[in-house]
Amino acid sequence: QVQFLESGGGSVQAGGSLTLSCAASGYPHISDCMGWFRQAPGKEREGVAAVYFGGTNTRYHDSVKGRFTISQDKANYTAYLQMNSLKPEDTAMYYCAANCDLKRIGSIEFSVAEVQHLFSYWGQGTQVTVSS
């Protein structure tokens, strides 16, 4: 059974930083591809960042490029999302995901809703709230 342990969410003022972590277990290759998604109230879930091929490849939503950094400790099946210069529009529930379609993750337009369908397993989410 695949399980996730997500942590690091919280409340912060605009311009602040948070680091999310996601420890996955229950599937041998679960850390081959991991990602973070978010969903704000009344909005669709969107991809934030993904890391794959042992951490050498990453993808980001345009809105977080230069502010967020995804990384992973593949040996410990853990992914991290370092979030800097946070903005109120970053407020959302953040979800960890794993086991993606490695043939498509490198080429798909990362801002489209379809990117979430590349991932098989999902965590329960951790809330991030950024106040102005």
GROMACS .gro file of N, CA, C and O in nm:
model
  528
    1GLN      N    1   0.084  -0.119   0.000
    1GLN     CA    2   0.000   0.000   0.000
    1GLN      C    3   0.088   0.124   0.000
    1GLN      O    4   0.176   0.140   0.085
    2VAL      N    5   0.064   0.211  -0.095
    2VAL     CA    6   0.142   0.333  -0.105
    2VAL      C    7   0.096   0.433   0.000
    2VAL      O    8  -0.023   0.456   0.017
    3GLN      N    9   0.192   0.491   0.069
    3GLN     CA   10   0.160   0.591   0.171
    3GLN      C   11   0.253   0.710   0.156
    3GLN      O   12   0.367   0.697   0.111
    4PHE      N   13   0.200   0.826   0.194
    4PHE     CA   14   0.278   0.949   0.191
    4PHE      C   15   0.274   1.015   0.329
    4PHE      O   16   0.172   1.013   0.396
    5LEU      N   17   0.385   1.076   0.365
    5LEU     CA   18   0.390   1.158   0.485
    5LEU      C   19   0.433   1.297   0.442
    5LEU      O   20   0.550   1.321   0.412
    6GLU      N   21   0.335   1.387   0.434
    6GLU     CA   22   0.361   1.523   0.391
    6GLU      C   23   0.372   1.614   0.512
    6GLU      O   24   0.297   1.599   0.608
    7SER      N   25   0.461   1.710   0.505
    7SER     CA   26   0.476   1.805   0.616
    7SER      C   27   0.534   1.936   0.565
    7SER      O   28   0.581   1.943   0.451
    8GLY      N   29   0.531   2.037   0.650
    8GLY     CA   30   0.595   2.163   0.617
    8GLY      C   31   0.501   2.276   0.583
    8GLY      O   32   0.543   2.391   0.569
    9GLY      N   33   0.373   2.245   0.569
    9GLY     CA   34   0.279   2.351   0.539
    9GLY      C   35   0.259   2.442   0.659
    9GLY      O   36   0.302   2.412   0.769
   10GLY      N   37   0.194   2.554   0.634
   10GLY     CA   38   0.169   2.648   0.742
   10GLY      C   39   0.129   2.783   0.689
   10GLY      O   40   0.095   2.798   0.572
   11SER      N   41   0.132   2.882   0.778
   11SER     CA   42   0.096   3.019   0.742
   11SER      C   43   0.220   3.107   0.746
   11SER      O   44   0.302   3.096   0.837
   12VAL      N   45   0.230   3.193   0.646
   12VAL     CA   46   0.347   3.280   0.636
   12VAL      C   47   0.305   3.409   0.570
   12VAL      O   48   0.206   3.413   0.496
   13GLN      N   49   0.377   3.514   0.596
   13GLN     CA   50   0.349   3.642   0.532
   13GLN      C   51   0.412   3.645   0.393
   13GLN      O   52   0.509   3.573   0.365
   14ALA      N   53   0.357   3.728   0.308
   14ALA     CA   54   0.410   3.743   0.174
   14ALA      C   55   0.559   3.777   0.179
   14ALA      O   56   0.603   3.856   0.263
   15GLY      N   57   0.634   3.713   0.091
   15GLY     CA   58   0.778   3.730   0.089
   15GLY      C   59   0.852   3.626   0.171
   15GLY      O   60   0.976   3.615   0.161
   16GLY      N   61   0.779   3.551   0.251
   16GLY     CA   62   0.840   3.449   0.335
   16GLY      C   63   0.868   3.320   0.261
   16GLY      O   64   0.847   3.309   0.140
   17SER      N   65   0.914   3.221   0.336
   17SER     CA   66   0.954   3.093   0.279
   17SER      C   67   0.897   2.976   0.360
   17SER      O   68   0.875   2.988   0.480
   18LEU      N   69   0.876   2.867   0.289
   18LEU     CA   70   0.837   2.741   0.352
   18LEU      C   71   0.903   2.628   0.274
   18LEU      O   72   0.928   2.643   0.153
   19THR      N   73   0.926   2.517   0.341
   19THR     CA   74   0.975   2.398   0.273
   19THR      C   75   0.882   2.282   0.303
   19THR      O   76   0.859   2.247   0.419
   20LEU      N   77   0.826   2.225   0.197
   20LEU     CA   78   0.741   2.108   0.209
   20LEU      C   79   0.824   1.983   0.188
   20LEU      O   80   0.918   1.982   0.109
   21SER      N   81   0.788   1.878   0.260
   21SER     CA   82   0.853   1.750   0.239
   21SER      C   83   0.749   1.641   0.224
   21SER      O   84   0.638   1.652   0.277
   22CYS      N   85   0.786   1.538   0.150
   22CYS     CA   86   0.696   1.427   0.123
   22CYS      C   87   0.776   1.298   0.122
   22CYS      O   88   0.860   1.278   0.034
   23ALA      N   89   0.750   1.214   0.220
   23ALA     CA   90   0.815   1.084   0.228
   23ALA      C   91   0.717   0.979   0.180
   23ALA      O   92   0.607   0.968   0.234
   24ALA      N   93   0.756   0.904   0.077
   24ALA     CA   94   0.669   0.803   0.018
   24ALA      C   95   0.717   0.663   0.053
   24ALA      O   96   0.835   0.640   0.077
   25SER      N   97   0.623   0.570   0.054
   25SER     CA   98   0.660   0.432   0.082
   25SER      C   99   0.557   0.340   0.019
   25SER      O  100   0.448   0.383  -0.018
   26GLY      N  101   0.594   0.212   0.007
   26GLY     CA  102   0.499   0.112  -0.036
   26GLY      C  103   0.511   0.067  -0.180
   26GLY      O  104   0.433  -0.018  -0.224
   27TYR      N  105   0.607   0.122  -0.254
   27TYR     CA  106   0.623   0.083  -0.395
   27TYR      C  107   0.770   0.101  -0.430
   27TYR      O  108   0.826   0.208  -0.409
   28PRO      N  109   0.833   0.000  -0.487
   28PRO     CA  110   0.979   0.006  -0.506
   28PRO      C  111   1.030   0.124  -0.588
   28PRO      O  112   1.136   0.177  -0.559
   29HIS      N  113   0.957   0.163  -0.690
   29HIS     CA  114   1.006   0.269  -0.779
   29HIS      C  115   0.930   0.399  -0.760
   29HIS      O  116   0.928   0.483  -0.850
   30ILE      N  117   0.872   0.415  -0.645
   30ILE     CA  118   0.785   0.530  -0.626
   30ILE      C  119   0.857   0.662  -0.636
   30ILE      O  120   0.799   0.765  -0.670
   31SER      N  121   0.986   0.664  -0.608
   31SER     CA  122   1.058   0.792  -0.613
   31SER      C  123   1.122   0.818  -0.749
   31SER      O  124   1.194   0.916  -0.764
   32ASP      N  125   1.094   0.734  -0.850
   32ASP     CA  126   1.148   0.760  -0.983
   32ASP      C  127   1.097   0.893  -1.038
   32ASP      O  128   1.164   0.957  -1.120
   33CYS      N  129   0.979   0.928  -0.995
   33CYS     CA  130   0.918   1.054  -1.038
   33CYS      C  131   0.826   1.101  -0.927
   33CYS      O  132   0.735   1.028  -0.889
   34MET      N  133   0.850   1.219  -0.877
   34MET     CA  134   0.764   1.276  -0.774
   34MET      C  135   0.731   1.420  -0.810
   34MET      O  136   0.807   1.486  -0.880
   35GLY      N  137   0.619   1.465  -0.759
   35GLY     CA  138   0.578   1.600  -0.793
   35GLY      C  139   0.494   1.664  -0.685
   35GLY      O  140   0.450   1.598  -0.590
   36TRP      N  141   0.475   1.794  -0.700
   36TRP     CA  142   0.388   1.870  -0.612
   36TRP      C  143   0.281   1.939  -0.695
   36TRP      O  144   0.311   1.997  -0.801
   37PHE      N  145   0.160   1.933  -0.647
   37PHE     CA  146   0.047   1.999  -0.709
   37PHE      C  147  -0.021   2.086  -0.604
   37PHE      O  148   0.004   2.071  -0.485
   38ARG      N  149  -0.106   2.175  -0.648
   38ARG     CA  150  -0.180   2.257  -0.553
   38ARG      C  151  -0.320   2.286  -0.605
   38ARG      O  152  -0.344   2.285  -0.727
   39GLN      N  153  -0.409   2.309  -0.509
   39GLN     CA  154  -0.546   2.343  -0.546
   39GLN      C  155  -0.597   2.448  -0.450
   39GLN      O  156  -0.603   2.426  -0.327
   40ALA      N  157  -0.632   2.561  -0.505
   40ALA     CA  158  -0.692   2.669  -0.427
   40ALA      C  159  -0.843   2.656  -0.431
   40ALA      O  160  -0.898   2.597  -0.525
   41PRO      N  161  -0.913   2.710  -0.333
   41PRO     CA  162  -1.060   2.702  -0.332
   41PRO      C  163  -1.121   2.756  -0.461
   41PRO      O  164  -1.085   2.866  -0.505
   42GLY      N  165  -1.207   2.677  -0.520
   42GLY     CA  166  -1.275   2.721  -0.641
   42GLY      C  167  -1.194   2.710  -0.768
   42GLY      O  168  -1.240   2.750  -0.876
   43LYS      N  169  -1.074   2.654  -0.757
   43LYS     CA  170  -0.988   2.641  -0.875
   43LYS      C  171  -0.951   2.495  -0.899
   43LYS      O  172  -0.962   2.412  -0.811
   44GLU      N  173  -0.908   2.467  -1.022
   44GLU     CA  174  -0.863   2.333  -1.054
   44GLU      C  175  -0.725   2.306  -0.994
   44GLU      O  176  -0.647   2.398  -0.971
   45ARG      N  177  -0.699   2.180  -0.973
   45ARG     CA  178  -0.566   2.141  -0.926
   45ARG      C  179  -0.466   2.165  -1.038
   45ARG      O  180  -0.493   2.134  -1.155
   46GLU      N  181  -0.351   2.220  -1.003
   46GLU     CA  182  -0.249   2.248  -1.103
   46GLU      C  183  -0.113   2.194  -1.060
   46GLU      O  184  -0.082   2.185  -0.941
   47GLY      N  185  -0.032   2.162  -1.159
   47GLY     CA  186   0.103   2.117  -1.130
   47GLY      C  187   0.190   2.232  -1.086
   47GLY      O  188   0.183   2.340  -1.142
   48VAL      N  189   0.272   2.208  -0.984
   48VAL     CA  190   0.365   2.308  -0.935
   48VAL      C  191   0.507   2.275  -0.979
   48VAL      O  192   0.577   2.358  -1.037
   49ALA      N  193   0.547   2.150  -0.952
   49ALA     CA  194   0.683   2.109  -0.988
   49ALA      C  195   0.692   1.957  -0.989
   49ALA      O  196   0.613   1.890  -0.923
   50ALA      N  197   0.787   1.906  -1.063
   50ALA     CA  198   0.811   1.762  -1.068
   50ALA      C  199   0.961   1.737  -1.078
   50ALA      O  200   1.035   1.819  -1.133
   51VAL      N  201   1.003   1.624  -1.024
   51VAL     CA  202   1.144   1.583  -1.032
   51VAL      C  203   1.147   1.436  -1.070
   51VAL      O  204   1.067   1.356  -1.022
   52TYR      N  205   1.239   1.400  -1.164
   52TYR     CA  206   1.242   1.264  -1.212
   52TYR      C  207   1.382   1.231  -1.262
   52TYR      O  208   1.471   1.317  -1.261
   53PHE      N  209   1.397   1.105  -1.303
   53PHE     CA  210   1.527   1.054  -1.350
   53PHE      C  211   1.635   1.079  -1.245
   53PHE      O  212   1.743   1.128  -1.275
   54GLY      N  213   1.604   1.038  -1.121
   54GLY     CA  214   1.703   1.046  -1.014
   54GLY      C  215   1.734   1.185  -0.967
   54GLY      O  216   1.837   1.209  -0.904
   55GLY      N  217   1.645   1.278  -0.996
   55GLY     CA  218   1.664   1.414  -0.950
   55GLY      C  219   1.736   1.504  -1.049
   55GLY      O  220   1.758   1.622  -1.023
   56THR      N  221   1.772   1.449  -1.164
   56THR     CA  222   1.846   1.528  -1.262
   56THR      C  223   1.756   1.614  -1.350
   56THR      O  224   1.802   1.709  -1.412
   57ASN      N  225   1.628   1.579  -1.356
   57ASN     CA  226   1.535   1.654  -1.439
   57ASN      C  227   1.424   1.712  -1.354
   57ASN      O  228   1.372   1.646  -1.264
   58THR      N  229   1.388   1.834  -1.383
   58THR     CA  230   1.281   1.900  -1.310
   58THR      C  231   1.190   1.976  -1.407
   58THR      O  232   1.232   2.014  -1.516
   59ARG      N  233   1.067   1.996  -1.365
   59ARG     CA  234   0.971   2.077  -1.440
   59ARG      C  235   0.903   2.170  -1.341
   59ARG      O  236   0.882   2.135  -1.225
   60TYR      N  237   0.865   2.287  -1.387
   60TYR     CA  238   0.799   2.385  -1.301
   60TYR      C  239   0.684   2.453  -1.375
   60TYR      O  240   0.690   2.477  -1.496
   61HIS      N  241   0.584   2.491  -1.299
   61HIS     CA  242   0.480   2.579  -1.352
   61HIS      C  243   0.545   2.717  -1.369
   61HIS      O  244   0.628   2.759  -1.287
   62ASP      N  245   0.507   2.786  -1.474
   62ASP     CA  246   0.568   2.916  -1.502
   62ASP      C  247   0.556   3.013  -1.384
   62ASP      O  248   0.644   3.095  -1.361
   63SER      N  249   0.448   3.003  -1.310
   63SER     CA  250   0.424   3.099  -1.202
   63SER      C  251   0.518   3.083  -1.083
   63SER      O  252   0.526   3.174  -0.999
   64VAL      N  253   0.589   2.972  -1.075
   64VAL     CA  254   0.678   2.949  -0.960
   64VAL      C  255   0.824   2.944  -0.999
   64VAL      O  256   0.911   2.932  -0.911
   65LYS      N  257   0.853   2.953  -1.127
   65LYS     CA  258   0.993   2.948  -1.172
   65LYS      C  259   1.073   3.062  -1.108
   65LYS      O  260   1.029   3.175  -1.105
   66GLY      N  261   1.190   3.027  -1.057
   66GLY     CA  262   1.275   3.125  -0.992
   66GLY      C  263   1.244   3.146  -0.845
   66GLY      O  264   1.322   3.209  -0.773
   67ARG      N  265   1.130   3.093  -0.799
   67ARG     CA  266   1.093   3.108  -0.657
   67ARG      C  267   1.089   2.974  -0.584
   67ARG      O  268   1.124   2.966  -0.466
   68PHE      N  269   1.045   2.869  -0.653
   68PHE     CA  270   1.033   2.737  -0.592
   68PHE      C  271   1.142   2.646  -0.648
   68PHE      O  272   1.181   2.657  -0.766
   69THR      N  273   1.188   2.553  -0.563
   69THR     CA  274   1.286   2.453  -0.606
   69THR      C  275   1.243   2.316  -0.556
   69THR      O  276   1.220   2.299  -0.435
   70ILE      N  277   1.233   2.222  -0.648
   70ILE     CA  278   1.200   2.085  -0.609
   70ILE      C  279   1.328   2.004  -0.608
   70ILE      O  280   1.417   2.023  -0.692
   71SER      N  281   1.337   1.915  -0.511
   71SER     CA  282   1.453   1.826  -0.502
   71SER      C  283   1.406   1.695  -0.440
   71SER      O  284   1.292   1.685  -0.393
   72GLN      N  285   1.494   1.598  -0.441
   72GLN     CA  286   1.456   1.472  -0.380
   72GLN      C  287   1.577   1.399  -0.322
   72GLN      O  288   1.688   1.414  -0.369
   73ASP      N  289   1.549   1.322  -0.220
   73ASP     CA  290   1.644   1.227  -0.164
   73ASP      C  291   1.591   1.092  -0.208
   73ASP      O  292   1.507   1.032  -0.140
   74LYS      N  293   1.636   1.047  -0.325
   74LYS     CA  294   1.577   0.928  -0.386
   74LYS      C  295   1.595   0.805  -0.299
   74LYS      O  296   1.507   0.721  -0.291
   75ALA      N  297   1.709   0.797  -0.233
   75ALA     CA  298   1.736   0.678  -0.151
   75ALA      C  299   1.637   0.666  -0.036
   75ALA      O  300   1.607   0.555   0.010
   76ASN      N  301   1.585   0.780   0.009
   76ASN     CA  302   1.489   0.780   0.119
   76ASN      C  303   1.348   0.811   0.072
   76ASN      O  304   1.260   0.839   0.155
   77TYR      N  305   1.327   0.803  -0.060
   77TYR     CA  306   1.193   0.818  -0.119
   77TYR      C  307   1.125   0.947  -0.072
   77TYR      O  308   1.006   0.948  -0.042
   78THR      N  309   1.202   1.054  -0.067
   78THR     CA  310   1.150   1.181  -0.016
   78THR      C  311   1.170   1.293  -0.118
   78THR      O  312   1.278   1.302  -0.178
   79ALA      N  313   1.068   1.373  -0.136
   79ALA     CA  314   1.077   1.490  -0.221
   79ALA      C  315   1.055   1.615  -0.137
   79ALA      O  316   0.982   1.613  -0.037
   80TYR      N  317   1.119   1.724  -0.180
   80TYR     CA  318   1.108   1.850  -0.109
   80TYR      C  319   1.066   1.960  -0.206
   80TYR      O  320   1.096   1.954  -0.325
   81LEU      N  321   0.998   2.059  -0.152
   81LEU     CA  322   0.964   2.177  -0.231
   81LEU      C  323   1.001   2.299  -0.148
   81LEU      O  324   0.933   2.331  -0.051
   82GLN      N  325   1.110   2.363  -0.186
   82GLN     CA  326   1.153   2.487  -0.120
   82GLN      C  327   1.080   2.602  -0.187
   82GLN      O  328   1.094   2.623  -0.308
   83MET      N  329   1.004   2.677  -0.109
   83MET     CA  330   0.923   2.785  -0.163
   83MET      C  331   0.971   2.917  -0.104
   83MET      O  332   0.961   2.937   0.018
   84ASN      N  333   1.022   3.003  -0.188
   84ASN     CA  334   1.070   3.135  -0.146
   84ASN      C  335   0.984   3.244  -0.209
   84ASN      O  336   0.911   3.220  -0.305
   85SER      N  337   0.996   3.363  -0.155
   85SER     CA  338   0.923   3.480  -0.208
   85SER      C  339   0.776   3.447  -0.228
   85SER      O  340   0.717   3.475  -0.333
   86LEU      N  341   0.716   3.389  -0.128
   86LEU     CA  342   0.577   3.345  -0.138
   86LEU      C  343   0.483   3.463  -0.157
   86LEU      O  344   0.505   3.573  -0.103
   87LYS      N  345   0.378   3.438  -0.234
   87LYS     CA  346   0.278   3.540  -0.265
   87LYS      C  347   0.142   3.491  -0.217
   87LYS      O  348   0.119   3.370  -0.206
   88PRO      N  349   0.049   3.582  -0.191
   88PRO     CA  350  -0.086   3.540  -0.150
   88PRO      C  351  -0.149   3.442  -0.249
   88PRO      O  352  -0.222   3.352  -0.208
   89GLU      N  353  -0.119   3.457  -0.378
   89GLU     CA  354  -0.177   3.367  -0.477
   89GLU      C  355  -0.117   3.226  -0.472
   89GLU      O  356  -0.164   3.137  -0.543
   90ASP      N  357  -0.015   3.205  -0.390
   90ASP     CA  358   0.037   3.070  -0.368
   90ASP      C  359  -0.045   2.994  -0.265
   90ASP      O  360  -0.021   2.874  -0.244
   91THR      N  361  -0.139   3.061  -0.201
   91THR     CA  362  -0.223   2.997  -0.101
   91THR      C  363  -0.304   2.885  -0.163
   91THR      O  364  -0.375   2.905  -0.262
   92ALA      N  365  -0.291   2.764  -0.108
   92ALA     CA  366  -0.359   2.646  -0.162
   92ALA      C  367  -0.330   2.526  -0.074
   92ALA      O  368  -0.243   2.531   0.013
   93MET      N  369  -0.401   2.419  -0.103
   93MET     CA  370  -0.365   2.289  -0.048
   93MET      C  371  -0.261   2.229  -0.144
   93MET      O  372  -0.285   2.223  -0.265
   94TYR      N  373  -0.149   2.188  -0.091
   94TYR     CA  374  -0.042   2.132  -0.172
   94TYR      C  375  -0.039   1.981  -0.155
   94TYR      O  376  -0.037   1.930  -0.042
   95TYR      N  377  -0.035   1.911  -0.269
   95TYR     CA  378  -0.039   1.766  -0.271
   95TYR      C  379   0.090   1.709  -0.329
   95TYR      O  380   0.138   1.757  -0.433
   96CYS      N  381   0.139   1.606  -0.264
   96CYS     CA  382   0.251   1.531  -0.317
   96CYS      C  383   0.196   1.421  -0.408
   96CYS      O  384   0.090   1.364  -0.379
   97ALA      N  385   0.267   1.392  -0.515
   97ALA     CA  386   0.227   1.286  -0.606
   97ALA      C  387   0.351   1.208  -0.650
   97ALA      O  388   0.462   1.260  -0.646
   98ALA      N  389   0.328   1.084  -0.693
   98ALA     CA  390   0.442   1.001  -0.732
   98ALA      C  391   0.403   0.902  -0.840
   98ALA      O  392   0.284   0.880  -0.867
   99ASN      N  393   0.505   0.841  -0.899
   99ASN     CA  394   0.489   0.741  -1.003
   99ASN      C  395   0.421   0.799  -1.126
   99ASN      O  396   0.304   0.773  -1.152
  100CYS      N  397   0.498   0.876  -1.202
  100CYS     CA  398   0.441   0.941  -1.319
  100CYS      C  399   0.478   0.866  -1.447
  100CYS      O  400   0.561   0.775  -1.447
  101ASP      N  401   0.415   0.907  -1.555
  101ASP     CA  402   0.447   0.854  -1.687
  101ASP      C  403   0.579   0.919  -1.733
  101ASP      O  404   0.581   1.033  -1.778
  102LEU      N  405   0.687   0.843  -1.720
  102LEU     CA  406   0.818   0.899  -1.751
  102LEU      C  407   0.837   0.930  -1.900
  102LEU      O  408   0.926   1.006  -1.936
  103LYS      N  409   0.754   0.872  -1.983
  103LYS     CA  410   0.765   0.899  -2.127
  103LYS      C  411   0.707   1.034  -2.164
  103LYS      O  412   0.735   1.087  -2.271
  104ARG      N  413   0.624   1.090  -2.076
  104ARG     CA  414   0.554   1.213  -2.111
  104ARG      C  415   0.590   1.331  -2.022
  104ARG      O  416   0.568   1.445  -2.061
  105ILE      N  417   0.642   1.306  -1.903
  105ILE     CA  418   0.662   1.414  -1.807
  105ILE      C  419   0.759   1.519  -1.859
  105ILE      O  420   0.750   1.636  -1.822
  106GLY      N  421   0.850   1.479  -1.946
  106GLY     CA  422   0.948   1.574  -1.995
  106GLY      C  423   0.899   1.663  -2.107
  106GLY      O  424   0.958   1.768  -2.135
  107SER      N  425   0.790   1.624  -2.171
  107SER     CA  426   0.746   1.697  -2.290
  107SER      C  427   0.613   1.767  -2.274
  107SER      O  428   0.582   1.861  -2.347
  108ILE      N  429   0.532   1.724  -2.178
  108ILE     CA  430   0.399   1.783  -2.164
  108ILE      C  431   0.409   1.928  -2.118
  108ILE      O  432   0.500   1.965  -2.044
  109GLU      N  433   0.317   2.009  -2.166
  109GLU     CA  434   0.307   2.147  -2.118
  109GLU      C  435   0.266   2.140  -1.971
  109GLU      O  436   0.158   2.094  -1.938
  110PHE      N  437   0.352   2.188  -1.881
  110PHE     CA  438   0.333   2.162  -1.739
  110PHE      C  439   0.218   2.241  -1.679
  110PHE      O  440   0.172   2.210  -1.571
  111SER      N  441   0.169   2.342  -1.748
  111SER     CA  442   0.062   2.423  -1.692
  111SER      C  443  -0.076   2.367  -1.723
  111SER      O  444  -0.176   2.419  -1.673
  112VAL      N  445  -0.085   2.264  -1.804
  112VAL     CA  446  -0.216   2.212  -1.840
  112VAL      C  447  -0.268   2.118  -1.732
  112VAL      O  448  -0.192   2.056  -1.660
  113ALA      N  449  -0.401   2.108  -1.723
  113ALA     CA  450  -0.463   2.023  -1.622
  113ALA      C  451  -0.427   1.876  -1.642
  113ALA      O  452  -0.424   1.799  -1.546
  114GLU      N  453  -0.398   1.840  -1.767
  114GLU     CA  454  -0.370   1.700  -1.799
  114GLU      C  455  -0.249   1.645  -1.724
  114GLU      O  456  -0.239   1.525  -1.703
  115VAL      N  457  -0.158   1.731  -1.679
  115VAL     CA  458  -0.034   1.681  -1.619
  115VAL      C  459  -0.063   1.600  -1.493
  115VAL      O  460   0.012   1.506  -1.460
  116GLN      N  461  -0.171   1.631  -1.424
  116GLN     CA  462  -0.201   1.554  -1.302
  116GLN      C  463  -0.234   1.410  -1.334
  116GLN      O  464  -0.215   1.321  -1.250
  117HIS      N  465  -0.282   1.384  -1.454
  117HIS     CA  466  -0.320   1.248  -1.492
  117HIS      C  467  -0.199   1.161  -1.522
  117HIS      O  468  -0.213   1.040  -1.542
  118LEU      N  469  -0.081   1.220  -1.525
  118LEU     CA  470   0.041   1.141  -1.545
  118LEU      C  471   0.085   1.071  -1.418
  118LEU      O  472   0.171   0.985  -1.422
  119PHE      N  473   0.030   1.112  -1.303
  119PHE     CA  474   0.072   1.060  -1.173
  119PHE      C  475  -0.029   0.959  -1.119
  119PHE      O  476  -0.150   0.977  -1.130
  120SER      N  477   0.024   0.853  -1.056
  120SER     CA  478  -0.061   0.744  -1.010
  120SER      C  479  -0.102   0.754  -0.864
  120SER      O  480  -0.209   0.708  -0.826
  121TYR      N  481  -0.013   0.808  -0.781
  121TYR     CA  482  -0.038   0.807  -0.638
  121TYR      C  483  -0.036   0.948  -0.581
  121TYR      O  484   0.047   1.031  -0.623
  122TRP      N  485  -0.123   0.971  -0.482
  122TRP     CA  486  -0.141   1.105  -0.428
  122TRP      C  487  -0.143   1.105  -0.276
  122TRP      O  488  -0.199   1.014  -0.215
  123GLY      N  489  -0.083   1.210  -0.219
  123GLY     CA  490  -0.091   1.229  -0.075
  123GLY      C  491  -0.218   1.301  -0.035
  123GLY      O  492  -0.300   1.337  -0.120
  124GLN      N  493  -0.233   1.324   0.094
  124GLN     CA  494  -0.354   1.386   0.148
  124GLN      C  495  -0.350   1.537   0.144
  124GLN      O  496  -0.453   1.602   0.154
  125GLY      N  497  -0.232   1.592   0.129
  125GLY     CA  498  -0.221   1.737   0.116
  125GLY      C  499  -0.178   1.806   0.244
  125GLY      O  500  -0.200   1.757   0.355
  126THR      N  501  -0.115   1.921   0.225
  126THR     CA  502  -0.076   2.007   0.337
  126THR      C  503  -0.108   2.150   0.298
  126THR      O  504  -0.080   2.193   0.186
  127GLN      N  505  -0.167   2.225   0.389
  127GLN     CA  506  -0.216   2.359   0.358
  127GLN      C  507  -0.104   2.462   0.367
  127GLN      O  508  -0.026   2.464   0.464
  128VAL      N  509  -0.100   2.548   0.267
  128VAL     CA  510  -0.009   2.663   0.267
  128VAL      C  511  -0.093   2.789   0.255
  128VAL      O  512  -0.172   2.802   0.163
  129THR      N  513  -0.075   2.881   0.350
  129THR     CA  514  -0.150   3.006   0.349
  129THR      C  515  -0.052   3.123   0.355
  129THR      O  516   0.032   3.129   0.445
  130VAL      N  517  -0.063   3.212   0.258
  130VAL     CA  518   0.025   3.328   0.250
  130VAL      C  519  -0.060   3.453   0.265
  130VAL      O  520  -0.149   3.477   0.185
  131SER      N  521  -0.029   3.531   0.366
  131SER     CA  522  -0.105   3.653   0.392
  131SER      C  523  -0.030   3.775   0.339
  131SER      O  524   0.093   3.778   0.338
  132SER      N  525  -0.108   3.875   0.299
  132SER     CA  526  -0.047   3.995   0.242
  132SER      C  527  -0.011   4.096   0.350
  132SER      O  528  -0.050   4.082   0.464
   0.00000   0.00000   0.00000
